[in-house]
Amino acid sequence: MARTLPDRLKDAALAAFVALLLAVPFIGLTTINTDVGLRVATRWDWVLWAVAIVFAGRILFGFAADAVSTRRRRTEARGPLVSEAAGRTLGKAFAAAAIAFAVTLPFLPFSDRYVLDLGMTVLIYILLATGLNVTVGLAGLLDLGFVAFYAIGAYTFALLAKFFGFGFWIALPMAGLVAALFGVLLSLPILRLRGDYLAIVTLGFGEITRIVILNWQSLTGGPNGVGGIPRPTLFGLSFDRRPQEGQQSFHEVTGIAFSSEHRMMFLYFIVLLLVLVCAWAVWKLRRLPIGRAWEALREDEIACRSLGINPVLVKVSAYATGGLMGGLAGCFFAARQGFVSPESFTFIESAIILAIVVLGGMGSQIGVVVAAAFIVLLPEFAREFADYRMLLFGAAMILVMVWRPGGLISSREPTLTLAGGKQPAESVVRGVGS
Amino acid sequence: MDAGAQLGLFLQHLINGVTLGAIYGLIAIGYTMVYGIIRMINFAHGEIYMVGAFVGVTGFSLMALMGITAVPLALLLVLVMAIGFTAAYGWAVERVAYRPLRASGRLAPLISAIGMSIFLQNYVMLTQGARPKPLQPVITGGFTIWEGPNMALSITWIQAFIILLTVALMAGFTLLIAKTPLGRAQRACEQDRTMAALLGINVDRTISLTFVMGASLAAVAGVLVTMYYGVIDFYIGFLAGLKAFTAAVLGGIGSLPGAMLGGLLIGLIEAFFTGYVSGAYKDVAAFSILILVLVLRPTGLLGRPDIEKV
């Protein structure tokens, strides 16, 4: 597309005009709160800058886009970055490297409290996204309220500890089971729904959960949350400097000098273990009939039914499995923070978890890991921009989607292929029309 | 309370609910039209409404600054200003975040829209400040419809204005869709975009205009809310957007009368639940009714069932 310079200028002028329209009411004009009401302030110089940047940016972008499309035409390659067999080997190598890195991270020289803390956050999101990946990525059931399971898991542990004095290790499976139970409950009314109706109902479920937690003051403490959640112990050994009566502490028994970092490392290994177990479970499940049924349901529900797969069972199990992992993540979150409040479980969390799944390329476990690291670490790197973090985060979400709509690692290939590695038709894999 | 007072209270809740429902309905139309034409949930629509509300606040402050005190004139100017600027935002959102993704499935545009929603919220917070913006009442007063011994039923002018303006806008809008060439193009694109393009309809332009129209109505809703509650902040878009989307789904997404009916129902549910049961759980009530309706009638109240193609 060789475009003439006047064409480009016209195009850029149009973009600049739109930028002017957008900038005037928000950048050009602002209202300042004063004692006597609002005072209008103006910043016309900023508007000028914004318009100039858009004008120049549009021209540069035009040249860049042309250059890219020319090169693309020359190489004729819009296929996957690497061939499929190579991709599989690469995936295995990457998985091994990632696990090795995750295991050794606490012992690496640059590792400190901050790095471990960040590592735990990434791992929690990987765990959550692994769970949501089962529902959305494998079974193709959209869920915009996944944070509800996270909240239910966290509050299950918090309340069991508060009222019955349960410890982390007993509460962990219970939190998972309670969340899975809620997954079953949620899935029952929405068996008949599909697509966008599913989105709104699950979103509503997430909001209902949060509002109930916020308002059921007598049980959950409302906005004040629940505190004093006990720390996990290693076979009864605590990681405190001075353990409670009747408890032994890790540093006393092992003779290693006390360091508060040990507790962080311990917590880190707990969540790493949870992630590995869940990822392994999903990997195994994908090879069982139920996992195959999830993927079949995603591709075509009607075909599924005519082949005798019971969609009710498939959907319920997908929500339950996803919910279970969300609950485990919530339980760990409560143990790590020692405090839970409804603030941690807003819609934005659901959106971030879903963004990780979609960004990673639905159904891809490695994609989830890469995307979780990207999403959690991006705002950390943008820390110096402080106030602009979320602004950049939103912009990055749009840009990545526009750049790679199929996610970073696009692997919607069915786990099962015909003998000889024959793939289904391209249109089926790409999910055209879905 | 005697029966008369109870009836009065009931009617008062009814008036409040209809006012609220009118505003939800205006926002819901934007969701339903966009969904109808490109089958996508425009998650950033709630933020567009918030943008409209902020332009409204700035507009009213400007009017005060310029000494325009005649209420009808100021109101008209602010509405025009809000519609114009907010429509530009609606257009730009579609162009930047959705058009490049039109051919790529269902989830990519949804994530892009969530990103846009986060972006707009923070953009407004950074440029306009995080503190809530109060606004002097523009239209004050009202009249008492009925007065009992210990109970009065009244409707404020602003409520009357909201209801009347919404009814007028919706009537005009229904005509626009039913009678004008633009409306015909929109309905054609809704049924079959490829066929519409073959018949010479500029599909891109029609979709852009759909976003512009949705944004205009959301802008009106934003200005009305600013006048009704007298205070806004950068976070109002999320919950209002969620409720309006619920309204659109409740009425049957893709259906214009459905969006109006859904908005009205959500407004009424909220008002009556707040009045008779509890304010804290009013959103739970709205969502629960939504789930109930969808279980019994998965396509919403007035929606056409999707034909399953094998």
XYZ file of C-alpha atoms in Angstrom:
744
model
C 0.000 0.000 0.000
C 2.103 2.841 -1.238
C 0.336 5.898 0.025
C 1.217 9.388 -0.987
C 2.386 11.973 1.477
C -0.733 14.169 1.153
C -2.805 11.078 1.967
C -0.795 10.474 5.079
C -1.036 14.110 6.117
C -4.791 14.076 5.647
C -5.101 10.916 7.686
C -2.911 12.329 10.447
C -4.840 15.588 10.442
C -8.056 13.639 10.954
C -6.510 11.734 13.855
C -5.266 15.004 15.321
C -8.751 16.488 15.052
C -10.257 13.550 16.934
C -7.495 13.890 19.516
C -8.424 17.548 19.896
C -12.065 16.608 20.495
C -11.030 14.025 23.050
C -8.494 16.237 24.776
C -10.523 19.430 25.203
C -13.034 18.248 27.839
C -10.563 16.272 29.959
C -7.041 17.527 29.375
C -7.929 21.077 28.385
C -10.604 21.641 31.001
C -10.658 20.385 34.528
C -12.621 21.218 37.615
C -10.897 21.718 40.938
C -12.695 21.071 44.191
C -12.781 24.189 46.388
C -14.683 25.118 49.501
C -17.303 26.983 47.538
C -17.795 24.388 44.838
C -15.983 23.632 41.618
C -13.553 25.975 39.931
C -12.732 25.511 36.247
C -9.050 25.398 35.314
C -7.566 25.198 31.836
C -4.457 23.498 30.446
C -4.488 24.424 26.771
C -0.731 23.844 26.390
C -1.257 20.169 27.287
C -3.965 19.884 24.638
C -1.525 21.270 22.085
C 1.050 18.669 23.085
C -1.480 15.832 22.942
C -2.648 16.863 19.467
C 0.931 17.256 18.215
C 1.910 13.843 19.589
C -1.076 12.163 17.961
C -0.351 13.883 14.630
C 3.310 12.872 14.587
C 2.541 9.424 15.990
C -0.052 8.740 13.321
C 2.392 9.581 10.511
C 5.156 7.453 12.025
C 2.747 4.618 12.697
C 1.627 4.730 9.059
C 5.202 4.329 7.822
C 5.930 1.600 10.350
C 2.777 -0.353 9.482
C 3.633 -0.182 5.769
C 7.148 -1.399 6.429
C 5.865 -4.322 8.486
C 3.253 -5.341 5.934
C 5.802 -5.205 3.105
C 8.181 -7.427 4.992
C 5.407 -9.781 5.888
C 4.398 -10.093 2.272
C 7.978 -10.837 1.325
C 8.352 -13.671 3.814
C 4.804 -14.933 3.266
C 4.735 -16.083 6.857
C 1.823 -15.370 9.101
C 1.830 -18.862 10.532
C 3.065 -19.834 13.970
C 6.449 -18.547 15.040
C 7.875 -22.031 15.266
C 6.811 -25.298 13.701
C 4.584 -27.561 15.716
C 7.076 -30.273 16.575
C 9.705 -27.708 17.431
C 7.090 -25.872 19.478
C 6.373 -28.969 21.509
C 10.060 -29.553 22.257
C 10.479 -25.886 23.013
C 7.461 -26.017 25.312
C 8.904 -28.938 27.250
C 12.275 -27.238 27.533
C 10.627 -24.045 28.674
C 8.523 -25.875 31.265
C 11.593 -27.614 32.666
C 13.551 -24.365 32.772
C 10.665 -22.511 34.411
C 10.241 -25.162 37.103
C 13.995 -25.251 37.748
C 14.059 -21.471 38.032
C 11.027 -21.415 40.345
C 12.526 -24.032 42.649
C 15.920 -22.368 42.918
C 14.617 -18.792 43.077
C 14.718 -18.480 46.910
C 18.390 -19.541 46.930
C 19.559 -17.243 44.166
C 21.829 -14.387 45.279
C 19.521 -11.550 44.215
C 16.565 -13.082 45.971
C 15.235 -11.102 48.920
C 11.893 -10.508 50.627
C 10.689 -8.349 47.768
C 11.548 -10.905 45.091
C 9.954 -13.735 47.084
C 6.842 -11.677 47.681
C 6.566 -10.914 43.992
C 7.227 -14.568 43.175
C 4.360 -15.611 45.442
C 2.014 -13.131 43.791
C 2.928 -14.475 40.361
C 2.382 -18.037 41.583
C -1.014 -17.207 43.107
C -2.113 -15.751 39.788
C -0.740 -18.785 37.945
C -2.791 -21.002 40.265
C -5.928 -18.922 39.748
C -5.436 -18.781 36.002
C -4.796 -22.531 35.860
C -8.192 -23.008 37.468
C -9.942 -20.533 35.202
C -8.168 -22.075 32.227
C -10.087 -25.285 32.854
C -13.418 -23.462 32.708
C -12.669 -20.954 29.957
C -9.716 -22.362 28.055
C -10.629 -26.041 27.990
C -14.395 -26.208 28.422
C -15.033 -22.880 26.663
C -17.379 -21.632 29.383
C -16.892 -17.927 29.943
C -16.553 -16.932 33.584
C -16.318 -13.278 34.591
C -16.824 -13.942 38.285
C -13.956 -16.264 39.040
C -12.882 -14.078 41.935
C -15.870 -15.475 43.852
C -14.093 -18.835 44.251
C -10.941 -17.056 45.337
C -12.948 -15.149 47.953
C -14.811 -18.252 49.093
C -11.546 -20.145 49.563
C -9.981 -17.286 51.501
C -13.001 -16.763 53.746
C -13.445 -20.487 54.327
C -9.976 -20.643 55.877
C -10.357 -17.319 57.685
C -13.666 -18.305 59.287
C -12.611 -21.891 60.104
C -9.562 -20.465 61.843
C -11.558 -17.799 63.638
C -14.409 -19.935 64.911
C -12.896 -23.423 65.148
C -9.154 -22.763 65.353
C -8.363 -24.822 62.246
C -4.839 -24.721 60.877
C -3.786 -24.149 57.291
C -3.258 -27.768 56.283
C -6.691 -28.945 57.418
C -8.379 -25.879 56.019
C -6.678 -26.139 52.624
C -8.628 -29.146 51.285
C -11.805 -27.849 52.901
C -11.407 -24.466 51.233
C -10.911 -26.226 47.917
C -13.960 -28.422 48.447
C -16.221 -25.583 49.562
C -15.206 -23.533 46.522
C -15.766 -26.555 44.261
C -19.206 -26.973 45.837
C -20.002 -23.367 44.992
C -18.759 -24.078 41.488
C -21.341 -26.851 41.230
C -24.052 -24.592 42.654
C -23.185 -21.852 40.182
C -23.101 -24.195 37.228
C -26.571 -25.626 37.835
C -28.677 -22.591 36.911
C -26.548 -21.732 33.901
C -26.433 -25.053 32.135
C -28.725 -23.807 29.415
C -26.964 -20.502 28.907
C -24.147 -19.865 26.536
C -21.758 -17.146 25.453
C -22.521 -13.707 26.706
C -25.377 -14.650 28.989
C -22.896 -16.838 30.780
C -20.617 -13.816 31.107
C -23.215 -11.672 32.840
C -24.522 -14.411 35.133
C -21.035 -15.348 36.323
C -20.241 -11.672 36.741
C -23.379 -11.334 38.822
C -22.340 -14.343 40.893
C -18.992 -12.695 41.624
C -20.640 -9.449 42.650
C -23.272 -11.215 44.787
C -20.513 -13.044 46.653
C -18.641 -9.815 47.324
C -21.744 -7.909 48.411
C -22.827 -10.707 50.742
C -19.361 -10.816 52.332
C -19.398 -7.044 52.649
C -22.798 -6.925 54.332
C -22.920 -10.071 56.447
C -21.233 -8.222 59.283
C -21.870 -10.759 62.029
C -20.109 -13.554 60.187
C -17.483 -11.933 57.995
C -16.832 -8.670 59.792
C -18.013 -6.777 56.734
C -15.579 -4.194 55.367
C -13.276 -4.707 58.359
C -12.472 -8.217 57.230
C -11.145 -11.115 59.295
C -7.712 -10.929 60.868
C -5.465 -13.152 62.969
C -5.342 -15.980 60.460
C -2.710 -18.496 61.620
C 0.483 -19.030 59.647
C 1.077 -22.416 58.049
C 3.385 -24.784 59.908
C 5.819 -27.431 58.672
C 4.659 -30.665 60.335
C 3.776 -28.645 63.409
C 6.891 -26.507 63.353
C 6.206 -22.812 63.362
C 8.296 -20.188 61.636
C 7.907 -17.554 64.344
C 10.829 -16.386 66.458
C 8.903 -17.201 69.603
C 6.361 -19.954 68.899
C 3.151 -20.211 70.898
C 2.864 -22.435 73.963
C 3.255 -26.098 73.106
C 4.641 -25.423 69.636
C 8.168 -25.893 68.442
C 9.747 -23.618 65.940
C 11.695 -24.432 62.840
C 14.913 -22.739 63.893
C 14.939 -24.418 67.296
C 14.526 -27.915 65.906
C 16.843 -27.655 62.916
C 19.438 -25.490 64.607
C 19.503 -23.064 61.669
C 19.804 -19.469 62.830
C 16.448 -17.728 62.893
C 15.620 -15.587 59.887
C 12.260 -14.096 59.050
C 13.039 -14.909 55.425
C 12.623 -18.618 56.156
C 8.916 -18.123 56.620
C 8.723 -16.362 53.279
C 10.628 -19.189 51.644
C 8.329 -21.726 53.267
C 5.227 -19.914 52.047
C 6.791 -19.631 48.609
C 7.366 -23.378 48.439
C 3.799 -24.090 49.569
C 2.309 -22.100 46.722
C 4.860 -23.489 44.273
C 3.838 -26.979 45.307
C 0.162 -26.089 44.895
C 0.833 -24.726 41.413
C 2.822 -27.769 40.355
C 0.221 -30.201 41.690
C -2.629 -28.337 39.999
C -0.786 -27.958 36.701
C 0.078 -31.638 36.778
C -3.549 -32.508 37.594
C -4.829 -30.454 34.689
C -2.246 -32.002 32.392
C -3.418 -35.455 33.455
C -7.100 -34.532 33.293
C -6.681 -33.398 29.718
C -5.752 -36.931 28.813
C -8.694 -38.509 30.637
C -12.137 -38.871 29.060
C -13.434 -35.929 31.090
C -10.691 -33.642 29.787
C -11.364 -34.739 26.234
C -15.041 -34.055 26.828
C -14.248 -30.505 28.017
C -12.381 -29.737 24.826
C -15.026 -31.390 22.694
C -17.676 -29.267 24.392
C -15.680 -26.138 23.670
C -15.476 -26.978 20.000
C -19.083 -27.976 19.413
C -21.797 -28.596 21.960
C -24.295 -30.064 19.550
C -21.808 -32.542 18.113
C -20.877 -33.403 21.667
C -24.424 -34.235 22.586
C -25.012 -36.306 19.517
C -21.957 -38.368 20.389
C -23.450 -39.219 23.753
C -21.415 -36.927 25.962
C -23.487 -35.637 28.839
C -23.047 -31.843 28.724
C -24.431 -31.405 32.245
C -21.716 -33.532 33.783
C -19.045 -31.926 31.640
C -20.040 -28.374 32.526
C -20.520 -29.060 36.222
C -17.152 -30.780 36.473
C -15.419 -27.937 34.631
C -16.811 -25.334 37.027
C -16.063 -27.518 40.029
C -12.462 -28.122 38.973
C -11.914 -24.443 38.272
C -13.573 -23.508 41.554
C -11.440 -26.002 43.473
C -8.244 -24.381 42.277
C -9.607 -20.909 42.915
C -10.448 -22.026 46.462
C -6.945 -23.402 47.053
C -5.463 -20.130 45.828
C -7.793 -18.204 48.140
C -6.838 -20.335 51.128
C -3.157 -19.723 50.473
C -3.813 -16.008 49.972
C -5.482 -15.837 53.396
C -2.571 -17.689 55.012
C -0.012 -15.430 53.397
C -1.755 -12.173 54.263
C -3.007 -13.223 57.692
C -5.984 -10.991 56.945
C -8.808 -10.998 54.410
C -11.264 -8.267 53.476
C -13.766 -7.900 50.645
C -11.553 -5.270 49.026
C -9.238 -7.984 47.702
C -12.013 -9.639 45.726
C -13.379 -7.014 43.362
C -14.324 -7.458 39.736
C -10.955 -6.170 38.599
C -9.383 -9.359 39.984
C -11.697 -11.480 37.851
C -10.786 -9.335 34.877
C -7.070 -9.741 35.524
C -7.335 -13.518 35.885
C -9.355 -13.764 32.701
C -6.862 -11.471 30.982
C -4.070 -13.871 31.972
C -5.934 -16.821 30.464
C -6.789 -15.033 27.233
C -3.413 -13.336 26.957
C -1.647 -16.653 27.429
C -3.614 -18.218 24.638
C -6.622 -20.124 25.906
C -5.920 -23.617 27.065
C -2.155 -23.266 27.192
C -0.506 -23.929 30.548
C 2.792 -22.360 29.497
C 0.852 -19.394 28.180
C -0.726 -18.976 31.610
C 2.699 -18.899 33.252
C 4.105 -16.362 30.793
C 1.005 -14.165 30.903
C 0.781 -14.254 34.717
C 4.404 -13.150 34.993
C 3.750 -10.426 32.410
C 0.591 -9.113 34.078
C 1.976 -9.121 37.622
C 5.429 -7.809 36.792
C 4.353 -5.121 34.323
C 2.876 -2.799 36.983
C 5.967 -3.471 39.144
C 8.277 -2.263 36.417
C 6.030 0.728 35.914
C 6.303 1.500 39.622
C 8.211 4.717 39.015
C 5.223 5.981 37.071
C 3.204 5.394 40.249
C -0.122 7.006 39.358
C 0.121 6.020 35.722
C 0.467 2.300 36.464
C -3.133 1.296 35.948
C -3.428 3.613 32.953
C -0.494 1.847 31.316
C -1.892 -1.514 32.392
C -5.181 -0.846 30.591
C -3.377 0.423 27.500
C -1.105 -2.624 27.484
C -4.112 -4.952 27.637
C -5.573 -3.303 24.545
C -2.258 -3.266 22.672
C -1.421 -6.898 23.353
C -4.888 -7.982 22.248
C -4.692 -5.948 19.042
C -1.200 -7.246 18.381
C -1.909 -10.904 19.110
C -5.648 -11.585 19.380
C -5.033 -15.299 19.897
C -2.878 -14.689 22.954
C 0.875 -14.791 23.362
C 1.039 -18.545 22.922
C -1.796 -19.516 20.692
C -2.441 -23.190 21.179
C -5.994 -24.106 20.581
C -4.974 -27.432 19.141
C -6.950 -30.325 20.560
C -4.953 -32.574 22.865
C -6.098 -35.514 20.796
C -4.978 -35.802 17.182
C -5.695 -38.489 14.638
C -3.105 -41.165 13.963
C -0.225 -39.801 11.937
C -0.523 -36.411 13.590
C -3.267 -35.304 11.228
C -4.811 -32.048 12.364
C -8.444 -31.083 12.021
C -9.311 -28.472 9.433
C -7.828 -25.045 10.034
C -11.227 -23.449 10.544
C -12.007 -25.803 13.398
C -8.748 -25.075 15.166
C -9.128 -21.342 14.818
C -12.676 -21.560 16.086
C -14.162 -19.503 13.296
C -17.582 -18.238 14.159
C -17.312 -18.956 17.842
C -49.582 3.368 58.807
C -53.014 3.459 57.286
C -53.766 2.105 53.853
C -53.623 5.522 52.201
C -50.169 6.261 53.504
C -49.013 2.834 52.439
C -50.299 3.424 48.962
C -48.569 6.801 48.955
C -45.285 5.198 49.964
C -45.706 2.588 47.271
C -46.298 5.239 44.627
C -43.281 7.196 45.867
C -41.065 4.156 45.411
C -42.640 3.700 42.005
C -41.682 7.231 40.944
C -38.135 6.825 42.242
C -37.833 3.471 40.513
C -39.063 4.768 37.177
C -36.571 7.633 37.333
C -33.719 5.263 38.044
C -34.981 2.844 35.412
C -35.069 5.587 32.796
C -31.377 6.244 33.333
C -30.471 2.540 33.226
C -32.553 2.176 30.093
C -30.652 4.967 28.335
C -27.335 3.277 29.088
C -28.672 -0.182 28.276
C -29.577 0.887 24.737
C -25.888 1.408 24.010
C -25.090 -2.134 25.135
C -27.923 -3.700 23.253
C -27.266 -1.901 19.959
C -23.585 -2.725 19.948
C -24.318 -6.311 20.851
C -26.949 -6.550 18.153
C -24.610 -5.370 15.437
C -21.232 -6.902 16.309
C -22.162 -9.511 18.968
C -19.813 -8.058 21.490
C -20.170 -6.819 25.049
C -18.873 -3.283 25.026
C -17.459 -3.424 28.501
C -16.220 0.149 28.328
C -19.741 1.520 27.839
C -20.134 2.216 31.555
C -17.018 4.380 31.374
C -18.459 6.232 28.386
C -21.407 7.117 30.591
C -18.960 8.279 33.278
C -17.172 10.413 30.677
C -20.528 11.959 29.805
C -21.183 12.750 33.468
C -17.795 14.463 33.803
C -18.328 16.534 30.668
C -21.660 17.478 32.232
C -20.030 18.683 35.450
C -17.403 20.650 33.534
C -20.139 22.038 31.310
C -22.290 23.261 34.186
C -19.220 24.841 35.815
C -18.408 26.587 32.529
C -21.968 27.873 32.233
C -21.703 29.354 35.716
C -18.381 30.909 34.758
C -19.768 32.442 31.584
C -22.772 33.776 33.415
C -25.391 31.745 31.608
C -27.973 31.434 34.344
C -31.111 30.731 32.333
C -31.698 27.097 33.217
C -33.182 25.874 29.917
C -30.395 27.447 27.865
C -27.629 26.192 30.158
C -29.159 22.730 30.197
C -29.428 22.618 26.422
C -25.848 23.796 25.935
C -24.494 21.283 28.448
C -26.439 18.433 26.892
C -25.181 19.317 23.416
C -21.633 19.622 24.704
C -21.805 16.309 26.568
C -23.308 14.487 23.598
C -20.703 15.881 21.194
C -17.619 15.128 23.255
C -18.840 11.784 24.562
C -19.770 10.663 21.063
C -16.171 11.377 20.067
C -15.063 9.070 22.857
C -17.482 6.375 21.728
C -16.154 6.628 18.186
C -12.521 6.554 19.263
C -13.014 3.551 21.559
C -14.454 1.511 18.718
C -11.764 2.606 16.285
C -8.835 1.929 18.619
C -9.838 -1.073 20.676
C -12.523 -3.010 18.791
C -12.214 -2.559 15.042
C -8.818 -4.299 14.755
C -10.301 -7.267 16.633
C -13.541 -7.623 14.760
C -12.553 -10.891 13.101
C -10.880 -12.529 16.053
C -13.389 -14.453 18.063
C -15.259 -13.456 21.140
C -12.802 -13.173 23.972
C -10.139 -10.921 22.472
C -12.518 -7.929 22.096
C -13.853 -8.595 25.588
C -10.369 -8.365 27.110
C -9.605 -5.332 24.985
C -12.812 -3.737 26.265
C -11.889 -4.468 29.881
C -8.508 -2.878 29.196
C -10.242 0.154 27.722
C -12.466 0.374 30.774
C -9.448 0.371 33.118
C -7.712 2.907 30.887
C -10.637 5.341 30.785
C -11.215 5.144 34.532
C -7.613 6.006 35.282
C -7.463 8.608 32.539
C -10.386 10.477 34.060
C -8.992 10.054 37.564
C -5.631 11.476 36.508
C -6.977 14.382 34.485
C -9.908 15.334 36.715
C -8.779 14.289 40.162
C -9.876 11.411 42.360
C -12.138 13.437 44.639
C -15.903 13.292 44.057
C -17.250 16.250 42.109
C -20.217 17.974 43.736
C -22.618 20.000 41.650
C -25.072 22.698 42.706
C -28.649 21.596 42.002
C -29.619 22.830 38.559
C -33.323 22.187 38.708
C -34.836 22.524 42.150
C -38.291 22.128 43.575
C -41.135 19.881 42.628
C -44.783 19.511 43.225
C -46.904 17.514 45.545
C -49.287 15.190 43.794
C -51.173 14.087 46.825
C -51.036 14.975 50.469
C -52.369 12.742 53.230
C -52.452 13.229 56.991
C -48.940 11.872 57.582
C -47.657 11.240 54.124
C -47.080 13.266 50.976
C -46.509 11.965 47.485
C -44.307 14.280 45.515
C -42.372 14.317 42.305
C -39.433 16.665 41.901
C -39.017 18.628 38.685
C -35.779 16.866 38.001
C -37.505 13.488 38.208
C -40.207 14.679 35.853
C -37.561 16.061 33.512
C -35.597 12.784 33.493
C -38.669 10.692 32.782
C -39.987 12.994 30.049
C -36.624 13.418 28.325
C -36.037 9.663 28.385
C -39.450 8.919 26.926
C -38.887 11.518 24.191
C -35.403 10.201 23.385
C -36.578 6.621 23.256
C -39.492 7.492 20.996
C -37.172 9.416 18.694
C -34.702 6.608 18.732
C -37.263 3.948 17.887
C -38.339 6.077 14.924
C -34.717 6.515 13.864
C -34.180 2.768 13.786
C -37.483 2.012 12.122
C -37.765 4.756 9.503
C -34.455 6.291 8.471
C -31.893 4.902 5.976
C -29.348 4.755 8.792
C -31.667 2.649 10.927
C -32.319 0.363 7.981
C -28.566 -0.017 7.426
C -28.143 -0.889 11.085
C -30.843 -3.514 11.001
C -29.332 -4.952 7.835
C -25.877 -5.172 9.423
C -27.425 -6.805 12.455
C -28.951 -9.546 10.349
C -26.044 -10.261 8.038
C -22.984 -8.084 7.833
C -21.512 -9.692 4.726
C -24.758 -9.465 2.801
C -25.221 -5.861 3.873
C -21.731 -5.044 2.600
C -22.504 -6.748 -0.714
C -25.558 -4.568 -1.082
C -23.484 -1.433 -0.774
C -23.885 -0.576 2.875
C -20.768 0.902 4.425
C -20.514 -1.519 7.329
C -17.606 0.193 9.081
C -19.431 3.492 9.042
C -22.662 1.930 10.293
C -20.861 0.273 13.192
C -19.077 3.515 14.039
C -22.385 5.364 14.047
C -23.884 2.711 16.301
C -21.160 3.411 18.834
C -21.680 7.150 18.430
C -25.423 6.809 19.062
C -24.915 4.565 22.072
C -22.380 7.012 23.487
C -24.751 9.949 22.929
C -27.505 8.295 24.937
C -25.004 7.353 27.642
C -23.883 11.000 27.735
C -27.458 12.128 28.306
C -27.765 9.545 31.072
C -24.523 10.848 32.586
C -25.713 14.452 32.622
C -29.071 13.418 34.080
C -27.413 11.428 36.849
C -25.138 14.342 37.669
C -28.178 16.558 38.058
C -30.163 13.960 39.972
C -27.579 12.935 42.571
C -25.501 16.102 42.545
C -22.216 14.251 42.957
C -20.123 11.998 40.727
C -16.690 10.374 40.784
C -14.548 8.472 38.306
C -15.790 5.124 39.569
C -19.526 5.500 38.822
C -19.208 3.882 35.410
C -18.527 0.391 36.672
C -21.651 -0.244 38.719
C -23.965 1.712 36.431
C -22.527 -0.116 33.455
C -23.027 -3.444 35.182
C -26.650 -2.637 36.025
C -27.376 -1.342 32.551
C -25.824 -4.420 31.031
C -27.930 -6.544 33.369
C -30.927 -4.566 32.159
C -30.023 -5.205 28.522
C -29.650 -8.949 29.139
C -32.821 -9.065 31.232
C -34.816 -7.497 28.418
C -33.151 -9.705 25.817
C -29.884 -8.411 24.473
C -30.103 -7.088 20.946
C -33.679 -5.920 21.405
C -34.306 -2.192 21.733
C -37.664 -2.336 23.555
C -36.084 -5.073 25.661
C -33.376 -2.697 26.858
C -35.980 -0.113 27.884
C -38.094 -2.699 29.658
C -35.039 -4.207 31.343
C -33.847 -0.804 32.516
C -37.247 -0.013 33.937
C -37.431 -3.366 35.729
C -33.947 -3.036 37.241
C -34.790 0.498 38.421
C -38.043 -0.653 39.984
C -36.468 -3.697 41.636
C -33.819 -1.478 43.150
C -36.231 1.150 44.396
C -38.714 -1.311 45.912
C -36.030 -3.514 47.412
C -34.374 -0.483 48.994
C -37.709 0.785 50.223
C -39.152 -2.398 51.647
C -36.293 -4.796 52.361
C -32.759 -3.491 52.579
C -30.574 -1.019 50.751
C -27.399 -2.996 51.239
C -28.637 -5.993 49.274
C -30.378 -4.153 46.434
C -27.724 -5.208 43.923
C -27.989 -8.812 45.074
C -31.726 -8.619 44.392
C -31.163 -7.244 40.893
C -28.644 -9.946 40.002
C -30.707 -12.728 41.553
C -33.740 -11.747 39.520
C -31.554 -11.642 36.438
C -30.320 -15.183 37.074
C -33.861 -16.351 37.737
C -35.153 -14.821 34.496
C -32.318 -16.302 32.490
C -32.866 -19.746 33.953
C -36.529 -19.647 33.031
C -36.058 -17.787 29.752
C -32.461 -17.924 28.559
C -32.877 -15.283 25.866
C -34.235 -12.576 28.142
C -37.768 -11.226 28.251
C -38.086 -9.879 24.717
C -35.118 -11.541 23.042
C -35.386 -13.767 20.010
C -33.948 -17.222 20.565
C -30.719 -17.893 18.720
C -31.173 -20.538 16.105
C -28.635 -23.286 16.639
C -26.880 -24.131 13.436
C -25.071 -27.411 13.150
